[in-house]
XYZ file of C-alpha atoms in Angstrom:
676
model
C 14.077 -46.320 41.242
C 14.511 -48.743 38.377
C 17.037 -51.348 39.562
C 19.095 -53.134 36.992
C 17.626 -56.483 36.191
C 18.067 -59.223 33.704
C 15.240 -59.511 31.139
C 14.705 -60.655 27.586
C 14.473 -58.274 24.652
C 10.960 -56.825 24.265
C 8.951 -53.715 23.276
C 9.291 -50.491 25.292
C 6.014 -49.402 26.959
C 5.444 -45.601 27.140
C 3.475 -43.742 29.796
C 2.933 -40.125 30.925
C 4.252 -39.026 34.315
C 4.571 -35.472 35.622
C 4.179 -33.979 32.127
C 7.167 -35.988 30.756
C 7.055 -38.936 28.420
C 8.241 -42.001 30.383
C 8.703 -45.622 29.501
C 9.194 -49.025 31.013
C 12.810 -50.070 30.426
C 13.522 -52.790 27.863
C 15.869 -55.693 28.636
C 19.619 -54.997 28.866
C 21.580 -55.570 25.710
C 24.844 -54.408 24.181
C 22.784 -52.885 21.323
C 20.065 -51.317 23.463
C 18.360 -48.283 21.894
C 16.113 -46.239 24.171
C 13.501 -43.946 22.614
C 13.588 -40.286 23.734
C 13.006 -39.121 26.405
C 14.013 -42.415 28.101
C 17.626 -42.544 29.362
C 20.129 -45.132 28.156
C 21.861 -46.530 31.276
C 25.336 -48.181 31.324
C 26.975 -49.961 34.331
C 30.785 -50.070 34.754
C 32.874 -52.176 37.202
C 35.069 -49.149 38.032
C 34.638 -45.533 39.077
C 36.151 -44.088 35.896
C 33.291 -45.234 33.588
C 35.873 -46.961 31.406
C 35.973 -50.206 29.534
C 33.054 -52.241 28.319
C 29.808 -51.702 30.240
C 28.781 -54.724 32.244
C 25.169 -54.007 31.440
C 23.171 -51.568 29.287
C 19.438 -50.936 29.669
C 16.823 -48.113 29.629
C 15.775 -45.989 32.578
C 12.762 -43.700 32.709
C 14.141 -41.567 35.557
C 17.412 -41.125 37.449
C 16.305 -41.908 40.997
C 18.144 -44.984 42.394
C 19.373 -46.299 45.727
C 21.526 -49.474 45.962
C 22.583 -51.153 49.195
C 24.594 -53.809 47.397
C 25.797 -54.468 43.890
C 23.399 -52.714 41.490
C 23.532 -55.535 38.931
C 24.965 -59.016 38.764
C 28.678 -58.983 38.005
C 29.366 -55.559 39.610
C 30.993 -55.062 43.007
C 28.975 -53.386 45.737
C 31.632 -50.627 45.877
C 33.782 -48.915 43.271
C 31.312 -48.991 40.356
C 29.924 -46.278 38.125
C 26.777 -45.620 36.019
C 26.207 -43.334 33.012
C 22.816 -42.095 31.813
C 22.397 -40.356 28.419
C 19.390 -39.063 26.502
C 19.065 -36.958 23.344
C 15.690 -35.244 22.984
C 13.944 -32.339 21.239
C 13.470 -29.361 23.601
C 11.179 -27.482 21.181
C 11.783 -23.756 21.595
C 14.140 -24.395 24.521
C 14.367 -21.802 27.272
C 15.388 -21.616 30.943
C 15.732 -24.944 32.783
C 16.786 -26.048 36.278
C 19.132 -29.051 36.720
C 19.012 -30.705 40.151
C 21.310 -33.456 41.521
C 21.402 -35.206 44.961
C 23.139 -38.394 46.156
C 26.072 -40.387 47.558
C 28.873 -40.269 46.074
C 30.054 -38.536 42.880
C 27.655 -36.921 40.382
C 28.375 -34.973 37.228
C 25.708 -33.508 34.874
C 26.485 -32.447 31.278
C 24.435 -30.644 28.622
C 25.796 -31.139 25.095
C 29.136 -32.166 26.636
C 29.385 -29.089 28.831
C 29.584 -29.855 32.549
C 26.882 -28.012 34.485
C 27.007 -29.796 37.883
C 30.169 -31.269 39.423
C 29.913 -33.213 42.763
C 32.640 -35.738 41.984
C 34.013 -36.992 45.321
C 33.620 -39.793 47.886
C 31.256 -38.565 50.605
C 29.553 -40.033 53.617
C 26.604 -37.589 53.641
C 24.160 -36.674 50.933
C 25.286 -33.893 48.600
C 23.025 -31.784 46.418
C 23.292 -29.007 43.878
C 21.109 -27.158 41.346
C 22.043 -25.190 38.256
C 19.937 -22.812 36.115
C 20.733 -23.185 32.429
C 19.325 -21.954 29.144
C 18.833 -24.666 26.577
C 18.540 -23.541 22.928
C 15.735 -24.763 20.734
C 15.972 -28.133 19.004
C 17.671 -31.443 19.983
C 20.252 -31.622 22.773
C 21.997 -34.352 24.763
C 21.820 -34.658 28.547
C 24.422 -36.906 30.263
C 24.715 -37.890 33.907
C 27.816 -39.687 35.306
C 27.654 -41.345 38.744
C 30.375 -43.082 40.799
C 30.076 -45.026 44.054
C 33.332 -45.573 45.946
C 32.184 -47.050 49.240
C 29.101 -47.413 51.316
C 25.523 -46.707 50.281
C 24.843 -45.716 46.677
C 22.189 -43.040 45.979
C 21.617 -40.783 42.991
C 18.754 -38.567 41.831
C 18.992 -36.137 38.899
C 16.107 -34.114 37.409
C 15.737 -31.432 34.745
C 12.651 -29.258 34.394
C 11.692 -25.974 32.678
C 11.423 -22.785 34.701
C 7.887 -21.499 34.125
C 7.752 -18.230 36.038
C 6.606 -15.429 33.729
C 9.410 -13.188 34.983
C 12.019 -15.795 33.958
C 10.655 -17.502 30.846
C 10.395 -15.068 27.919
C 10.794 -17.673 25.168
C 7.756 -18.227 22.944
C 6.823 -21.764 21.972
C 7.451 -22.860 18.398
C 4.672 -22.466 15.853
C 2.643 -25.680 15.699
C 3.249 -27.819 12.621
C 1.274 -30.300 10.576
C -1.896 -28.183 10.580
C -4.882 -29.180 8.467
C -8.601 -28.413 8.362
C -11.583 -30.368 7.103
C -15.099 -29.022 6.585
C -18.264 -31.100 6.820
C -20.864 -29.600 4.460
C -23.639 -31.646 6.042
C -23.129 -30.378 9.584
C -21.291 -27.104 8.881
C -18.478 -28.073 11.280
C -14.775 -27.384 10.662
C -12.185 -29.662 12.332
C -8.571 -28.528 12.748
C -5.674 -30.872 13.585
C -1.948 -30.310 14.178
C 1.174 -32.043 15.484
C 2.136 -31.923 19.161
C 4.776 -29.359 20.148
C 8.069 -30.546 21.758
C 8.220 -27.936 24.567
C 8.288 -29.485 28.060
C 6.458 -26.448 29.522
C 3.681 -26.421 26.945
C 0.302 -25.490 28.451
C -1.881 -25.917 25.377
C -3.062 -24.416 22.119
C -5.307 -21.543 21.059
C -7.373 -21.475 17.892
C -8.230 -18.148 16.257
C -10.724 -17.407 13.466
C -11.296 -14.393 11.224
C -13.607 -13.580 8.355
C -12.349 -12.822 4.864
C -10.868 -9.349 4.780
C -10.817 -9.098 8.580
C -8.141 -9.558 11.240
C -7.761 -12.170 13.926
C -9.364 -11.046 17.199
C -7.491 -10.808 20.474
C -9.657 -13.496 22.042
C -9.265 -17.090 20.790
C -12.142 -19.086 19.386
C -11.061 -22.152 21.381
C -8.366 -23.198 23.895
C -7.361 -26.851 24.174
C -4.602 -29.141 25.477
C -5.176 -31.644 22.672
C -4.022 -31.448 19.067
C -7.423 -30.925 17.463
C -10.388 -28.569 17.735
C -13.819 -28.517 16.096
C -15.602 -25.261 15.286
C -19.372 -25.771 15.593
C -20.289 -22.064 15.425
C -19.952 -21.422 11.677
C -22.936 -20.068 9.796
C -23.699 -21.875 6.580
C -23.757 -18.604 4.651
C -21.178 -19.145 1.895
C -18.657 -16.958 3.718
C -14.903 -17.636 3.763
C -13.159 -17.996 7.125
C -9.507 -18.379 8.065
C -8.021 -20.208 11.055
C -4.625 -20.226 12.737
C -3.279 -22.185 15.707
C -0.902 -20.806 18.329
C 0.866 -22.689 21.122
C 1.236 -21.190 24.600
C 3.362 -22.245 27.584
C 2.887 -22.188 31.361
C 4.624 -18.795 31.578
C 1.957 -17.298 29.322
C 4.160 -16.972 26.215
C 2.252 -17.473 22.966
C 3.771 -18.564 19.671
C 3.219 -16.930 16.326
C 0.273 -18.215 14.328
C 0.352 -21.017 11.808
C -0.294 -20.343 8.135
C -3.953 -19.481 7.535
C -6.262 -22.436 6.993
C -9.198 -21.447 4.774
C -12.737 -22.810 4.934
C -15.527 -21.824 2.577
C -18.855 -22.585 4.206
C -21.740 -24.014 2.268
C -24.369 -21.326 1.635
C -27.717 -22.275 3.118
C -28.547 -18.860 4.582
C -31.436 -17.095 2.930
C -31.037 -13.332 2.295
C -32.772 -10.940 4.665
C -35.199 -8.403 3.206
C -36.152 -5.542 5.519
C -37.646 -2.041 5.616
C -40.033 -2.638 2.713
C -41.835 0.660 2.068
C -44.329 2.083 -0.382
C -42.528 5.264 -1.423
C -45.244 6.725 -3.595
C -48.333 6.101 -5.683
C -49.131 8.126 -8.766
C -52.118 7.688 -11.082
C -49.934 7.693 -14.179
C -46.948 5.629 -13.052
C -48.077 3.128 -10.417
C -46.855 2.018 -6.978
C -43.181 2.702 -6.181
C -41.605 0.254 -3.701
C -38.218 0.341 -1.924
C -36.471 -2.070 0.416
C -33.141 -3.107 1.941
C -31.464 -6.503 1.631
C -28.243 -8.325 2.445
C -25.273 -7.833 0.187
C -25.090 -10.732 -2.252
C -28.745 -10.918 -3.257
C -28.675 -11.371 -7.020
C -32.299 -10.774 -7.916
C -35.610 -9.769 -6.439
C -39.221 -10.575 -7.224
C -42.039 -8.225 -6.307
C -45.018 -10.344 -5.239
C -48.550 -8.917 -5.066
C -51.823 -10.252 -3.699
C -55.335 -9.047 -3.039
C -55.229 -10.128 0.616
C -52.449 -10.287 3.227
C -52.518 -14.113 3.144
C -52.197 -14.385 -0.639
C -51.967 -16.070 -2.984
C -49.054 -13.868 -4.120
C -47.981 -13.611 -7.734
C -44.883 -12.025 -9.237
C -45.565 -8.682 -10.888
C -42.019 -7.303 -11.292
C -38.576 -8.936 -11.538
C -35.693 -6.689 -10.591
C -31.988 -6.633 -9.737
C -32.020 -3.420 -7.685
C -33.679 -2.609 -4.368
C -36.596 -0.641 -5.805
C -39.351 -1.361 -8.277
C -42.394 0.226 -9.880
C -45.605 -1.763 -10.144
C -47.435 -0.060 -13.006
C -50.165 -2.727 -13.075
C -51.455 -2.296 -9.511
C -55.268 -2.274 -9.678
C -57.012 1.061 -9.145
C -59.626 1.398 -6.418
C -58.310 -1.701 -4.575
C -55.929 -2.534 -1.714
C -52.805 -4.368 -2.860
C -50.476 -6.356 -0.593
C -46.782 -6.699 -1.391
C -43.774 -8.695 -0.264
C -40.307 -9.087 -1.751
C -38.541 -12.383 -2.504
C -34.734 -12.041 -2.588
C -32.600 -14.845 -4.048
C -28.809 -15.146 -3.734
C -26.266 -16.919 -5.935
C -26.690 -20.204 -4.056
C -30.421 -20.261 -4.714
C -31.448 -19.348 -1.152
C -34.592 -17.215 -1.030
C -35.740 -14.924 1.763
C -38.955 -12.919 2.075
C -39.834 -9.524 3.479
C -42.769 -8.670 5.658
C -46.005 -7.636 3.932
C -46.971 -4.012 3.238
C -50.156 -2.694 1.688
C -51.528 0.329 -0.114
C -55.105 1.276 -0.910
C -54.778 2.700 -4.405
C -57.437 5.282 -5.339
C -59.382 5.259 -8.574
C -57.361 6.339 -11.609
C -57.322 10.135 -11.959
C -56.223 11.355 -15.405
C -53.457 13.915 -15.811
C -55.082 16.987 -17.295
C -52.979 18.457 -20.073
C -54.121 21.665 -21.748
C -57.177 23.527 -22.944
C -57.087 25.830 -25.946
C -59.425 28.336 -27.487
C -60.113 27.522 -31.110
C -62.514 30.296 -32.086
C -61.028 31.013 -35.501
C -62.969 28.127 -37.053
C -65.799 27.944 -34.522
C -64.291 24.793 -33.081
C -64.767 25.616 -29.401
C -62.313 24.604 -26.664
C -59.818 21.766 -27.203
C -59.040 19.581 -24.180
C -56.282 16.978 -23.683
C -55.281 14.565 -20.923
C -53.280 11.390 -20.349
C -53.749 8.198 -18.319
C -51.868 5.015 -17.542
C -52.488 2.227 -20.091
C -53.535 0.082 -17.082
C -56.253 2.544 -16.016
C -59.879 2.429 -17.207
C -60.168 3.977 -20.665
C -63.675 5.347 -20.135
C -63.981 9.074 -19.319
C -66.396 11.827 -18.394
C -65.754 15.506 -19.131
C -67.182 17.912 -16.557
C -67.585 21.631 -17.268
C -68.233 24.442 -14.805
C -69.340 27.900 -15.955
C -68.466 30.960 -13.851
C -69.669 34.557 -13.820
C -68.062 37.489 -12.060
C -70.292 38.907 -9.327
C -69.271 42.515 -8.672
C -71.348 42.642 -5.498
C -69.038 40.139 -3.784
C -65.924 40.765 -5.900
C -65.353 37.221 -7.155
C -66.461 34.569 -9.654
C -69.507 32.437 -8.823
C -70.504 29.059 -10.262
C -73.572 29.290 -12.492
C -73.542 25.879 -14.244
C -71.957 22.425 -13.718
C -72.594 19.621 -16.190
C -71.145 16.646 -18.068
C -70.601 17.751 -21.682
C -70.681 15.557 -24.793
C -66.956 15.783 -25.475
C -66.100 12.460 -27.178
C -62.471 11.497 -26.390
C -60.098 10.252 -29.075
C -56.902 8.286 -28.421
C -54.173 10.423 -29.976
C -50.811 8.982 -28.908
C -49.386 5.754 -27.390
C -45.806 6.323 -28.483
C -44.120 5.761 -25.119
C -46.340 2.944 -23.906
C -46.399 4.214 -20.340
C -49.103 6.813 -21.040
C -52.065 7.041 -23.369
C -52.973 10.514 -24.609
C -56.565 11.591 -25.311
C -58.221 14.727 -26.717
C -61.700 16.082 -27.306
C -63.338 19.380 -28.270
C -66.208 21.073 -26.422
C -68.209 22.717 -29.205
C -71.072 23.803 -26.941
C -69.217 26.799 -25.453
C -70.381 30.407 -25.839
C -67.846 33.197 -26.582
C -67.054 35.545 -23.724
C -67.955 33.077 -20.979
C -65.537 31.629 -18.432
C -65.245 27.852 -18.074
C -63.285 25.326 -16.034
C -62.997 21.628 -16.943
C -62.427 18.354 -15.138
C -61.907 14.837 -16.510
C -62.639 11.590 -14.636
C -62.214 7.864 -15.318
C -65.067 5.399 -14.942
C -64.208 1.750 -14.185
C -66.108 -1.443 -15.008
C -68.069 -1.189 -11.750
C -69.253 2.289 -12.662
C -67.072 3.963 -10.053
C -65.917 7.449 -10.998
C -62.588 8.923 -9.982
C -61.857 12.387 -8.705
C -61.610 15.117 -11.309
C -58.363 16.250 -12.849
C -58.662 19.762 -14.199
C -57.001 23.002 -15.114
C -57.572 26.644 -14.426
C -60.420 28.724 -15.830
C -60.468 29.772 -19.464
C -62.587 32.386 -21.230
C -63.826 31.316 -24.626
C -62.609 34.218 -26.805
C -63.494 35.718 -30.096
C -60.209 34.961 -31.854
C -59.762 38.482 -33.241
C -56.795 40.586 -32.154
C -57.493 44.201 -31.179
C -56.415 46.947 -33.601
C -52.981 48.546 -33.346
C -52.811 51.506 -31.018
C -52.466 55.016 -32.428
C -50.840 58.226 -31.270
C -47.848 56.470 -29.670
C -45.234 59.062 -28.610
C -42.088 59.099 -26.466
C -40.678 62.178 -24.724
C -37.295 62.372 -22.995
C -37.465 64.070 -19.577
C -35.128 64.585 -16.629
C -36.912 61.793 -14.735
C -37.193 59.235 -17.592
C -38.998 58.622 -20.883
C -42.711 59.461 -20.897
C -44.746 57.229 -23.236
C -48.294 58.152 -24.369
C -50.804 56.590 -26.782
C -54.460 56.755 -27.675
C -56.868 54.420 -25.953
C -58.002 51.587 -28.243
C -61.554 51.820 -29.603
C -61.986 48.030 -29.084
C -64.579 47.307 -26.404
C -62.785 44.210 -25.045
C -59.377 45.769 -24.408
C -57.873 44.317 -21.174
C -54.399 45.858 -20.907
C -51.368 47.341 -22.649
C -47.761 46.083 -22.522
C -44.739 48.290 -23.239
C -41.256 47.095 -24.281
C -37.957 48.835 -24.900
C -35.406 47.891 -27.587
C -31.944 49.408 -27.116
C -29.975 50.589 -30.148
C -26.674 50.012 -28.317
C -24.818 46.668 -28.111
C -26.297 44.394 -30.804
C -29.651 46.187 -30.996
C -31.729 43.113 -30.016
C -32.067 43.568 -26.253
C -35.804 43.796 -25.486
C -36.678 44.993 -21.970
C -40.152 44.800 -20.464
C -41.042 48.307 -19.231
C -44.449 47.574 -17.697
C -48.193 47.224 -18.226
C -51.299 49.365 -17.774
C -54.942 48.470 -17.386
C -57.443 49.366 -20.117
C -58.132 53.115 -20.036
C -54.613 54.029 -18.812
C -52.487 55.159 -21.747
C -49.375 56.583 -20.136
C -46.305 54.973 -18.602
C -42.960 56.431 -17.498
C -39.758 54.472 -18.051
C -37.842 55.795 -15.010
C -35.835 52.662 -14.415
C -33.562 53.411 -17.352
C -30.688 55.824 -16.699
C -30.912 59.013 -18.735
C -27.496 58.701 -20.345
C -28.136 59.951 -23.878
C -28.841 56.578 -25.532
C -31.474 56.042 -28.245
C -34.255 53.512 -27.658
C -37.202 52.217 -29.631
C -40.391 51.505 -27.661
C -43.257 49.191 -28.588
C -46.792 49.067 -27.222
C -48.915 45.925 -27.424
C -52.718 45.839 -26.909
C -54.247 42.667 -25.365
C -57.991 41.946 -25.212
C -60.028 39.967 -22.703
C -59.772 36.826 -24.853
C -55.997 36.954 -24.726
C -55.666 38.088 -28.329
C -52.638 40.299 -28.855
C -50.965 42.393 -31.532
C -47.578 41.112 -30.316
C -46.937 38.772 -33.233
C -43.676 40.498 -34.224
C -41.820 43.759 -33.673
C -42.700 44.858 -37.191
C -46.418 44.372 -36.556
C -46.471 46.537 -33.417
C -46.644 50.258 -33.047
C -43.257 51.755 -32.169
C -41.596 55.104 -31.503
C -37.935 56.079 -31.022
C -36.488 58.596 -28.596
C -33.022 59.848 -27.638
C -32.662 60.278 -23.883
C -31.267 63.301 -22.111
C -27.748 62.825 -20.829
C -27.889 63.771 -17.144
C -24.786 61.911 -16.001
C -22.386 63.816 -13.715
C -19.290 65.204 -15.428
C -17.186 63.824 -12.538
C -16.583 60.107 -12.863
C -16.918 57.785 -9.879
C -13.690 55.854 -9.148
C -13.912 52.182 -10.035
C -12.553 50.726 -6.764
C -15.070 51.723 -4.078
C -15.673 50.445 -0.570
C -19.456 50.816 -0.286
C -22.340 49.211 -2.135
C -24.951 52.025 -2.282
C -28.598 51.809 -3.399
C -31.204 54.561 -3.777
C -34.984 54.608 -4.244
C -37.864 57.010 -3.909
C -38.968 57.399 -0.282
C -42.022 55.407 0.745
C -44.029 58.561 1.533
C -43.358 59.967 -1.943
C -41.046 62.751 -0.760
C -37.291 62.533 -1.066
C -34.892 59.637 -1.574
C -34.006 56.731 0.746
C -30.313 55.790 0.608
C -28.785 52.596 2.058
C -25.303 51.112 1.810
C -23.483 47.968 2.826
C -19.900 47.551 4.067
C -20.254 44.022 5.550
C -17.880 42.471 3.020
C -15.214 45.156 3.389
C -11.871 44.328 4.984
C -11.677 47.871 6.429
C -15.146 48.021 8.004
C -13.979 47.862 11.654
C -12.255 51.295 11.737
C -15.085 53.310 10.094
C -16.189 56.243 12.263
C -18.924 57.632 10.001
C -20.094 58.325 6.457
C -20.350 61.383 4.205
C -23.406 61.584 1.900
C -23.094 63.853 -1.164
C -25.477 64.761 -4.030
C -24.527 65.944 -7.512
C -25.267 69.610 -8.161
C -25.424 70.263 -11.931
C -25.204 74.008 -11.311
C -21.826 73.753 -9.590
C -20.757 70.575 -11.428
C -19.739 68.992 -8.110
C -20.877 66.476 -5.473
C -21.887 68.451 -2.374
C -22.364 67.143 1.231
C -25.973 66.920 2.435
C -25.074 67.154 6.137
C -22.474 69.121 8.086
C -21.672 66.204 10.346
C -20.927 62.614 9.277
C -23.797 60.113 9.169
C -23.279 57.359 11.750
C -25.621 54.648 10.408
C -25.787 52.905 7.048
C -28.878 54.718 5.739
C -29.980 58.274 5.061
C -33.124 59.945 3.692
C -32.618 62.949 1.419
C -35.768 64.958 2.080
C -34.596 67.884 -0.095
C -34.489 65.923 -3.354
C -36.874 67.578 -5.803
C -39.294 65.526 -7.902
C -39.234 65.621 -11.676
C -35.529 64.951 -12.159
C -32.770 62.348 -11.642
C -30.477 62.578 -8.624
C -26.952 61.180 -8.322
C -25.276 60.351 -4.987
C -21.896 59.522 -3.496
C -21.334 57.895 -0.087
C -17.824 57.714 1.391
C -16.530 56.109 4.607
C -14.493 58.084 7.157
C -11.748 56.081 8.888
C -10.286 56.512 12.368
C -6.960 57.677 10.964
C -8.663 60.659 9.268
C -8.658 59.232 5.745
C -11.735 58.992 3.519
C -12.602 56.064 1.250
C -13.407 56.141 -2.426
C -17.145 56.745 -2.973
C -19.891 54.291 -3.734
C -22.497 55.746 -6.089
C -26.223 55.424 -6.816
C -28.932 57.264 -8.748
C -32.727 57.491 -8.708
C -35.318 59.249 -10.866
C -38.177 60.970 -9.023
C -41.301 61.101 -11.157
C -43.472 64.173 -10.469
């Protein structure tokens, strides 16, 4: 209880009690002003609270008991007291008003009476009222009257904090600000205190740029500031918001985002450095992974794992080619990655033992027409040794074992000449071996020799026979005869002693007349070939025969320079046309044992394949001008061998599918020529 007392004017002292802001009452005065939430108290010398108050002062709480006159100048009976306070209730919400005392008590909220105990009593009366107070500022007034006897009065107001009752969220905190200390990397947030009487505290949330705020707060505090000491100094942008929460668990909406851009002192991470490949011509290919935001990379190389390392390649991507890596040595690599803030991070060290530089062997050519020998060419990296050795192996065919055997292996005096450096990434060399003998078979290899005299492995090509440079003569006696099984081609064997083989081509006179088709080849001594792969449909074709000798010389310089003959085929096609839209894809070929024809067909792509009960196989009979079945009963599989097909003619076939409903499909057709 704060009894009325006479004091001089002075400052009001504030204190915290029970979660409410309280104060020590100032001296009574007709112009007393009491700061919220302290009550202004007025004493009246009547029970109607009328007239001029006898005294006005401030009271921190309504909890008094008077056994006599409450203040000087008031009677001990028949007086009254009024308390008023206007305060900010924040978001408002459910409250409980409670009044007890002797005698009359009335409680008002914004002028509306909520508790009425206004009568002269001899025993203590009490009453509570649950009210909902809107957000913002509101006035609470308490009137008390004492008629006779003891004087007691106690009035309280407090928020209801049960979660089932209080569903009102606190207001969003105001006055938020953030400061960032670049030296320590700490971010400090401050805000103004909320006005809610049931406020429990504040929660601070943080998200990264482009992200969302998590469900769990970064910090929870009862004060009006919070310092984040967990930020990485990585140059990233973070956003904060503050939310208030009350004792019922209600949480306010978040404040406007507060942005902080951290100072970047975090070096990029380089990982998974690998040597992808090593090639004699190109160099060492490296690949790695790094953090997003690395602006450039430096490839560092050393001769030992401990360095010293020197930059060999500067790059802006995550791969690089070191074309200058030394041959025949082990090189050690690491990557330096630098970001926009100048931070540099390094990878672990990898190594590769690079072999001696092996040239890339190009080509070898006979040049017998001027007695020049065999021309050789190769290329190397400009960073490889430019000294070479040309190795030559001579082979001879040994009929007793059926293969070539090595008869000579030597380094030949083939002086290399630098021929081309156009692209800068390869140097091209050439030389000519003039010590070769016509008719012999050779294989070549080229090596590099470094300053220490070390020789690389050989790079070489396949064998080559040094030829005579003279094409064989044109064949004679070339004839073409149309038969029922194809076109039979004959010619006289060439008188040249070094003939290796003959090649036959067909030029059709239909379409545009320029369609060359390779018919086949024969070994020397075989001068007949049958073109049975071409349907005998009455077309005219021109055939060419080309003689090739053991040195690779050929008469096939142009169609005009070759021997040719023209023939018009027989037209053996059936007079009954096969319908265009067929179900089956049929193929035919001569049986493996040389007798008859093997037929196969495919219906896997057909929509109607599931109701097929069998197949009918038919062969064209020119005598009856009709397709005739080869079996009395349907064929159940998807293949059939026609063992009655005679050799020496072309056979035409139909295959149809029999369906469960008794219908028969359109036929699929095929043909094959059986050579006698």
